[in-house]
Amino acid sequence: MSDDFAIRPHPDATGPRIALALGAGAAKGLAYIGVIEELNRRGFRISAISGCSMGALLGGIYAAGKLDVYRDWVCSLSRMDVLRLLDWTLSGGGLIKGERIIETLRELIGEVDIAELQLDYTAVATDIDRRREVWISQGPLFDAIRASIAIPSVFRPHSIDGRRLVDGGLLNPLPVTPLLASSWDYMIAVGVNGPEEDLKEHARRTAVEDGAGPAERAGRHGYRKRISQFMQRIIPGEPKPESAREPGALDLLNQSLDLMQANLAQLRLSACPPDLLIEMPTNMAHVYAFYRARELIDMGRERASWMLDHWAPGRLRGSASRPDSSASA
């Protein structure tokens, strides 16, 4: 990966205009950075982005022109750095406050208003009380991101205008519909809940490239085990036998969300199919594996490159009309 490559919007680019939908995915969503890098490298002009959860975060930071700053920062994180970003709590409807993460990003990226972004941007969240999807396309960027990443029971809900907002992936895990009002030539959707694949060869190659030996891999396993043990202590339940294979509470929550979101995304995309769907395998990483950023970004770039090489774009489709705008915030 070339760390000095600036991943920024290019409004003057002459390539086809791309409307980009980025789905939920937590750490797996880091693959979106590689996808965006590849689109920029090939001269596509991203003119609109919609995203939920990790997709909203990375899409918003890209629209602010700072995705290369975020990329370099996240690639520097160790397993303990990731843990230090989590402000644990036992109140307020979530295990993590989320304030420390957002404040860290504000310091890294700067305070940005959505109206100042260089392209059309929509973060998708869920109004948990009114049971409806919410499109946030105005106001402070990090308020929109904080609402969209609020995984229920993990992050506290975020209030905007008196509404309790949580992760948009509950209702629209791969949000293509907010893009329909924008002007574009092709729509590309990127998700990380595709069919499982055998990733052993990629993992072996990455371990060799980054110098990870048995001790390092054992440390990674120990990190996952400590997280699972912590979750089991704060969520009452039956005692569980010690087993490296048995999933912890966070693993089970992540697996359940992946299953729900994969099926819901399939239904949504069948109603509004993009011109190109780039899917990463759901087993590519754990939800908290941000310390594997460099590897996940490379996987996203590789998958995007292969898909774009085999993509035969049709006639320029252009813009369409957004459905019921009452969903907008």
Tab-separated table of C-alpha atoms in Angstrom:
chain	number	residue	atom	x	y	z
A	1	MET	CA	0.000	0.000	0.000
A	2	SER	CA	1.300	3.442	-0.891
A	3	ASP	CA	0.881	5.503	2.279
A	4	ASP	CA	1.617	8.791	0.514
A	5	PHE	CA	-1.295	8.411	-1.904
A	6	ALA	CA	-3.895	11.104	-1.213
A	7	ILE	CA	-7.419	9.665	-1.281
A	8	ARG	CA	-9.453	12.797	-1.949
A	9	PRO	CA	-12.424	13.863	-4.083
A	10	HIS	CA	-11.454	15.133	-7.529
A	11	PRO	CA	-14.325	17.364	-8.728
A	12	ASP	CA	-12.433	18.191	-11.927
A	13	ALA	CA	-11.775	14.577	-12.905
A	14	THR	CA	-13.013	13.655	-16.371
A	15	GLY	CA	-13.889	10.020	-15.693
A	16	PRO	CA	-17.422	8.668	-15.193
A	17	ARG	CA	-19.276	9.982	-12.146
A	18	ILE	CA	-19.822	7.336	-9.504
A	19	ALA	CA	-22.527	7.221	-6.849
A	20	LEU	CA	-21.052	5.063	-4.096
A	21	ALA	CA	-23.020	3.176	-1.427
A	22	LEU	CA	-20.970	1.878	1.507
A	23	GLY	CA	-22.523	-0.607	3.894
A	24	ALA	CA	-22.184	-1.433	7.560
A	25	GLY	CA	-19.323	-3.621	8.724
A	26	ALA	CA	-17.276	-2.249	11.661
A	27	ALA	CA	-13.594	-3.155	11.173
A	28	LYS	CA	-14.396	-5.098	8.008
A	29	GLY	CA	-15.477	-1.788	6.503
A	30	LEU	CA	-11.842	-0.691	6.393
A	31	ALA	CA	-11.820	-2.529	3.064
A	32	TYR	CA	-13.797	0.444	1.705
A	33	ILE	CA	-10.629	2.537	1.873
A	34	GLY	CA	-8.961	0.185	-0.587
A	35	VAL	CA	-12.020	0.270	-2.856
A	36	ILE	CA	-12.020	4.077	-2.906
A	37	GLU	CA	-8.276	4.110	-3.575
A	38	GLU	CA	-8.777	1.862	-6.595
A	39	LEU	CA	-11.677	3.935	-7.952
A	40	ASN	CA	-9.575	7.093	-7.657
A	41	ARG	CA	-6.577	5.400	-9.262
A	42	ARG	CA	-8.675	4.449	-12.284
A	43	GLY	CA	-9.942	7.990	-12.756
A	44	PHE	CA	-13.541	7.578	-11.613
A	45	ARG	CA	-15.082	10.681	-10.059
A	46	ILE	CA	-17.086	9.910	-6.921
A	47	SER	CA	-19.873	12.492	-6.999
A	48	ALA	CA	-22.150	11.118	-4.266
A	49	ILE	CA	-21.778	8.828	-1.251
A	50	SER	CA	-24.320	7.270	1.055
A	51	GLY	CA	-23.342	5.038	3.919
A	52	CYS	CA	-24.384	3.530	7.189
A	53	SER	CA	-22.265	2.669	10.207
A	54	MET	CA	-18.634	2.212	9.083
A	55	GLY	CA	-19.668	3.168	5.561
A	56	ALA	CA	-21.019	6.499	6.832
A	57	LEU	CA	-17.806	7.134	8.749
A	58	LEU	CA	-15.407	6.407	5.894
A	59	GLY	CA	-17.637	8.003	3.261
A	60	GLY	CA	-17.902	11.191	5.303
A	61	ILE	CA	-14.169	11.399	5.960
A	62	TYR	CA	-13.487	10.845	2.245
A	63	ALA	CA	-15.973	13.583	1.329
A	64	ALA	CA	-14.131	15.882	3.753
A	65	GLY	CA	-10.892	15.204	1.866
A	66	LYS	CA	-9.154	13.510	4.808
A	67	LEU	CA	-9.398	9.774	4.119
A	68	ASP	CA	-5.632	9.515	3.640
A	69	VAL	CA	-5.159	11.076	7.100
A	70	TYR	CA	-7.560	8.562	8.626
A	71	ARG	CA	-5.936	5.685	6.716
A	72	ASP	CA	-2.462	6.486	8.005
A	73	TRP	CA	-3.784	6.852	11.551
A	74	VAL	CA	-5.804	3.638	11.627
A	75	CYS	CA	-2.920	1.670	10.110
A	76	SER	CA	-0.766	2.776	13.047
A	77	LEU	CA	-3.135	1.401	15.702
A	78	SER	CA	-2.075	-1.539	17.827
A	79	ARG	CA	-4.492	-3.866	19.594
A	80	MET	CA	-4.084	-1.904	22.839
A	81	ASP	CA	-4.648	1.408	21.017
A	82	VAL	CA	-8.019	0.077	19.863
A	83	LEU	CA	-8.946	-0.858	23.427
A	84	ARG	CA	-7.985	2.597	24.712
A	85	LEU	CA	-10.495	4.194	22.308
A	86	LEU	CA	-13.396	2.358	23.974
A	87	ASP	CA	-15.065	4.273	26.825
A	88	TRP	CA	-16.944	1.425	28.491
A	89	THR	CA	-20.135	2.079	30.438
A	90	LEU	CA	-22.954	0.078	31.990
A	91	SER	CA	-25.658	2.718	31.526
A	92	GLY	CA	-27.366	4.676	28.784
A	93	GLY	CA	-28.417	1.783	26.572
A	94	GLY	CA	-24.980	0.754	25.353
A	95	LEU	CA	-21.719	-0.809	26.500
A	96	ILE	CA	-19.635	1.959	24.891
A	97	LYS	CA	-20.312	5.695	25.167
A	98	GLY	CA	-18.675	6.414	21.810
A	99	GLU	CA	-17.553	9.891	22.858
A	100	ARG	CA	-13.844	9.052	22.955
A	101	ILE	CA	-13.854	7.678	19.417
A	102	ILE	CA	-15.731	10.658	17.975
A	103	GLU	CA	-13.586	13.223	19.819
A	104	THR	CA	-10.454	11.479	18.541
A	105	LEU	CA	-11.782	11.686	14.988
A	106	ARG	CA	-12.738	15.345	15.422
A	107	GLU	CA	-9.168	16.115	16.503
A	108	LEU	CA	-7.790	14.110	13.583
A	109	ILE	CA	-10.087	15.388	10.829
A	110	GLY	CA	-11.385	18.697	12.194
A	111	GLU	CA	-14.956	19.872	12.691
A	112	VAL	CA	-16.832	19.696	9.377
A	113	ASP	CA	-20.367	20.581	8.325
A	114	ILE	CA	-22.016	18.385	5.696
A	115	ALA	CA	-22.860	21.495	3.645
A	116	GLU	CA	-19.104	22.121	3.221
A	117	LEU	CA	-18.357	18.700	1.720
A	118	GLN	CA	-17.153	18.416	-1.857
A	119	LEU	CA	-19.828	15.906	-2.899
A	120	ASP	CA	-23.351	14.791	-2.015
A	121	TYR	CA	-23.277	12.878	1.263
A	122	THR	CA	-25.931	11.028	3.246
A	123	ALA	CA	-25.503	9.091	6.472
A	124	VAL	CA	-28.240	6.566	7.192
A	125	ALA	CA	-29.425	5.995	10.757
A	126	THR	CA	-32.480	4.466	12.421
A	127	ASP	CA	-34.970	6.302	14.631
A	128	ILE	CA	-35.400	3.550	17.209
A	129	ASP	CA	-38.569	4.996	18.759
A	130	ARG	CA	-40.415	5.815	15.520
A	131	ARG	CA	-39.084	2.649	13.850
A	132	ARG	CA	-38.045	4.383	10.675
A	133	GLU	CA	-35.008	4.998	8.527
A	134	VAL	CA	-33.448	8.474	8.720
A	135	TRP	CA	-31.280	10.106	6.071
A	136	ILE	CA	-28.916	12.736	7.490
A	137	SER	CA	-27.639	15.096	4.806
A	138	GLN	CA	-27.136	18.305	6.769
A	139	GLY	CA	-25.583	19.477	10.018
A	140	PRO	CA	-22.269	18.529	11.683
A	141	LEU	CA	-20.605	15.568	9.975
A	142	PHE	CA	-19.576	13.806	13.157
A	143	ASP	CA	-23.081	14.044	14.611
A	144	ALA	CA	-24.320	12.182	11.542
A	145	ILE	CA	-21.521	9.623	11.823
A	146	ARG	CA	-22.061	9.110	15.557
A	147	ALA	CA	-25.752	8.373	14.985
A	148	SER	CA	-25.082	5.986	12.111
A	149	ILE	CA	-22.463	3.905	13.976
A	150	ALA	CA	-24.568	3.396	17.128
A	151	ILE	CA	-24.831	-0.408	17.025
A	152	PRO	CA	-27.707	-1.262	19.406
A	153	SER	CA	-26.561	-2.468	22.844
A	154	VAL	CA	-22.911	-1.792	21.885
A	155	PHE	CA	-22.932	2.007	21.442
A	156	ARG	CA	-25.261	4.390	23.212
A	157	PRO	CA	-27.948	5.865	20.929
A	158	HIS	CA	-27.222	9.397	19.704
A	159	SER	CA	-29.860	12.140	19.942
A	160	ILE	CA	-30.448	14.617	17.120
A	161	ASP	CA	-33.440	16.985	17.265
A	162	GLY	CA	-34.993	14.923	20.064
A	163	ARG	CA	-34.761	11.629	18.183
A	164	ARG	CA	-32.852	8.617	19.522
A	165	LEU	CA	-30.829	7.400	16.564
A	166	VAL	CA	-28.981	4.100	16.189
A	167	ASP	CA	-27.140	2.175	13.475
A	168	GLY	CA	-28.678	2.578	10.022
A	169	GLY	CA	-27.825	-1.042	9.285
A	170	LEU	CA	-30.925	-2.122	11.216
A	171	LEU	CA	-33.138	-1.064	8.309
A	172	ASN	CA	-30.837	-0.304	5.363
A	173	PRO	CA	-27.412	-1.970	5.697
A	174	LEU	CA	-26.294	-1.098	2.142
A	175	PRO	CA	-28.040	2.210	1.364
A	176	VAL	CA	-28.362	2.792	-2.371
A	177	THR	CA	-31.723	4.629	-2.274
A	178	PRO	CA	-30.359	7.938	-0.893
A	179	LEU	CA	-28.183	8.184	-4.018
A	180	LEU	CA	-31.071	8.312	-6.447
A	181	ALA	CA	-31.514	12.096	-6.166
A	182	SER	CA	-27.887	12.820	-7.084
A	183	SER	CA	-26.343	13.194	-10.505
A	184	TRP	CA	-24.139	10.263	-11.543
A	185	ASP	CA	-23.244	7.967	-14.410
A	186	TYR	CA	-22.938	4.645	-12.553
A	187	MET	CA	-23.894	3.414	-9.122
A	188	ILE	CA	-21.518	1.127	-7.224
A	189	ALA	CA	-22.436	-0.563	-3.939
A	190	VAL	CA	-19.816	-2.076	-1.631
A	191	GLY	CA	-20.626	-4.478	1.209
A	192	VAL	CA	-18.739	-6.790	3.552
A	193	ASN	CA	-21.315	-9.500	4.223
A	194	GLY	CA	-20.763	-11.626	1.134
A	195	PRO	CA	-20.444	-15.422	1.151
A	196	GLU	CA	-17.642	-16.886	3.259
A	197	GLU	CA	-14.403	-17.686	1.453
A	198	ASP	CA	-11.224	-19.621	2.211
A	199	LEU	CA	-8.883	-16.838	3.278
A	200	LYS	CA	-6.025	-18.999	4.539
A	201	GLU	CA	-3.715	-18.180	1.639
A	202	HIS	CA	-4.308	-14.428	1.996
A	203	ALA	CA	-3.712	-14.648	5.754
A	204	ARG	CA	-0.503	-16.634	5.220
A	205	ARG	CA	0.794	-14.178	2.634
A	206	THR	CA	-0.047	-11.203	4.846
A	207	ALA	CA	1.642	-12.785	7.857
A	208	VAL	CA	4.819	-13.232	5.816
A	209	GLU	CA	4.659	-9.683	4.454
A	210	ASP	CA	4.127	-8.009	7.831
A	211	GLY	CA	6.560	-10.300	9.665
A	212	ALA	CA	3.916	-11.823	11.935
A	213	GLY	CA	5.216	-15.002	13.485
A	214	PRO	CA	3.633	-17.512	15.862
A	215	ALA	CA	4.043	-15.177	18.860
A	216	GLU	CA	2.283	-12.311	17.086
A	217	ARG	CA	-0.576	-14.525	15.939
A	218	ALA	CA	-0.900	-15.899	19.463
A	219	GLY	CA	-1.122	-12.324	20.720
A	220	ARG	CA	-3.960	-11.612	18.326
A	221	HIS	CA	-5.833	-14.661	19.572
A	222	GLY	CA	-5.250	-13.527	23.169
A	223	TYR	CA	-6.691	-10.103	22.341
A	224	ARG	CA	-9.904	-11.643	20.979
A	225	LYS	CA	-10.121	-13.929	23.995
A	226	ARG	CA	-9.788	-11.011	26.453
A	227	ILE	CA	-12.566	-9.097	24.680
A	228	SER	CA	-14.864	-12.145	24.786
A	229	GLN	CA	-14.104	-12.744	28.476
A	230	PHE	CA	-14.900	-9.111	29.278
A	231	MET	CA	-18.239	-9.342	27.469
A	232	GLN	CA	-19.094	-12.550	29.320
A	233	ARG	CA	-18.383	-10.906	32.689
A	234	ILE	CA	-20.695	-7.936	32.090
A	235	ILE	CA	-23.514	-9.895	30.419
A	236	PRO	CA	-24.950	-12.447	32.885
A	237	GLY	CA	-25.435	-15.969	31.580
A	238	GLU	CA	-24.594	-19.589	32.074
A	239	PRO	CA	-20.897	-20.350	32.709
A	240	LYS	CA	-19.132	-21.353	29.520
A	241	PRO	CA	-16.319	-23.912	29.256
A	242	GLU	CA	-12.926	-22.674	28.198
A	243	SER	CA	-12.682	-23.273	24.487
A	244	ALA	CA	-10.814	-21.440	21.783
A	245	ARG	CA	-13.580	-22.271	19.342
A	246	GLU	CA	-16.581	-21.178	21.382
A	247	PRO	CA	-17.759	-17.667	20.415
A	248	GLY	CA	-18.088	-14.991	23.059
A	249	ALA	CA	-20.990	-12.567	23.467
A	250	LEU	CA	-19.499	-9.993	21.097
A	251	ASP	CA	-18.803	-12.666	18.476
A	252	LEU	CA	-22.392	-13.910	18.691
A	253	LEU	CA	-23.795	-10.380	18.434
A	254	ASN	CA	-21.608	-9.691	15.413
A	255	GLN	CA	-22.616	-12.956	13.728
A	256	SER	CA	-26.300	-12.208	14.312
A	257	LEU	CA	-26.013	-8.687	12.887
A	258	ASP	CA	-24.092	-9.973	9.862
A	259	LEU	CA	-26.816	-12.518	9.133
A	260	MET	CA	-29.609	-9.965	9.482
A	261	GLN	CA	-27.839	-7.329	7.429
A	262	ALA	CA	-26.819	-9.705	4.638
A	263	ASN	CA	-30.409	-10.803	4.084
A	264	LEU	CA	-31.828	-7.300	4.387
A	265	ALA	CA	-29.247	-5.885	1.980
A	266	GLN	CA	-30.124	-8.575	-0.565
A	267	LEU	CA	-33.789	-7.590	-0.419
A	268	ARG	CA	-32.970	-3.902	-0.736
A	269	LEU	CA	-30.612	-4.394	-3.667
A	270	SER	CA	-33.114	-6.551	-5.536
A	271	ALA	CA	-35.489	-3.580	-5.502
A	272	CYS	CA	-32.813	-1.073	-6.538
A	273	PRO	CA	-29.846	-2.891	-8.118
A	274	PRO	CA	-26.585	-0.958	-8.572
A	275	ASP	CA	-24.558	-1.093	-11.758
A	276	LEU	CA	-21.798	-2.898	-9.867
A	277	LEU	CA	-21.839	-4.723	-6.543
A	278	ILE	CA	-18.494	-5.326	-4.837
A	279	GLU	CA	-18.832	-7.799	-1.964
A	280	MET	CA	-16.209	-8.792	0.555
A	281	PRO	CA	-16.533	-12.137	2.399
A	282	THR	CA	-18.221	-11.881	5.778
A	283	ASN	CA	-15.480	-13.986	7.395
A	284	MET	CA	-12.695	-11.573	6.404
A	285	ALA	CA	-12.253	-10.229	9.967
A	286	HIS	CA	-13.776	-9.837	13.405
A	287	VAL	CA	-15.835	-6.778	14.213
A	288	TYR	CA	-13.074	-5.315	16.444
A	289	ALA	CA	-10.044	-6.162	14.273
A	290	PHE	CA	-9.056	-2.548	13.547
A	291	TYR	CA	-5.437	-3.492	14.259
A	292	ARG	CA	-5.559	-5.372	10.918
A	293	ALA	CA	-6.258	-2.163	8.994
A	294	ARG	CA	-3.462	-2.453	6.466
A	295	GLU	CA	-4.440	-6.013	5.543
A	296	LEU	CA	-8.150	-5.182	5.235
A	297	ILE	CA	-7.465	-2.131	3.078
A	298	ASP	CA	-5.323	-4.265	0.776
A	299	MET	CA	-8.116	-6.856	0.542
A	300	GLY	CA	-10.572	-4.140	-0.457
A	301	ARG	CA	-8.257	-2.813	-3.131
A	302	GLU	CA	-7.586	-6.277	-4.530
A	303	ARG	CA	-11.287	-7.159	-4.688
A	304	ALA	CA	-12.185	-3.815	-6.293
A	305	SER	CA	-9.427	-4.200	-8.879
A	306	TRP	CA	-10.625	-7.676	-9.853
A	307	MET	CA	-14.271	-6.606	-10.046
A	308	LEU	CA	-13.515	-3.499	-12.088
A	309	ASP	CA	-11.324	-5.515	-14.476
A	310	HIS	CA	-14.281	-7.843	-15.139
A	311	TRP	CA	-16.966	-5.149	-15.222
A	312	ALA	CA	-18.508	-4.207	-18.553
A	313	PRO	CA	-20.357	-0.930	-17.867
A	314	GLY	CA	-23.551	-0.426	-19.797
A	315	ARG	CA	-24.996	2.786	-21.131
A	316	LEU	CA	-24.641	5.777	-18.826
A	317	ARG	CA	-27.737	5.632	-16.684
A	318	GLY	CA	-27.546	9.084	-15.109
A	319	SER	CA	-29.666	10.464	-12.318
A	320	ALA	CA	-33.118	9.444	-11.187
A	321	SER	CA	-35.659	10.711	-8.707
A	322	ARG	CA	-35.454	9.998	-5.016
A	323	PRO	CA	-38.453	8.166	-3.575
A	324	ASP	CA	-40.459	9.526	-0.652
A	325	SER	CA	-38.256	12.324	0.689
A	326	SER	CA	-39.956	12.181	4.071
A	327	ALA	CA	-37.203	9.790	5.156
A	328	SER	CA	-34.630	12.588	4.991
A	329	ALA	CA	-33.347	14.335	8.085
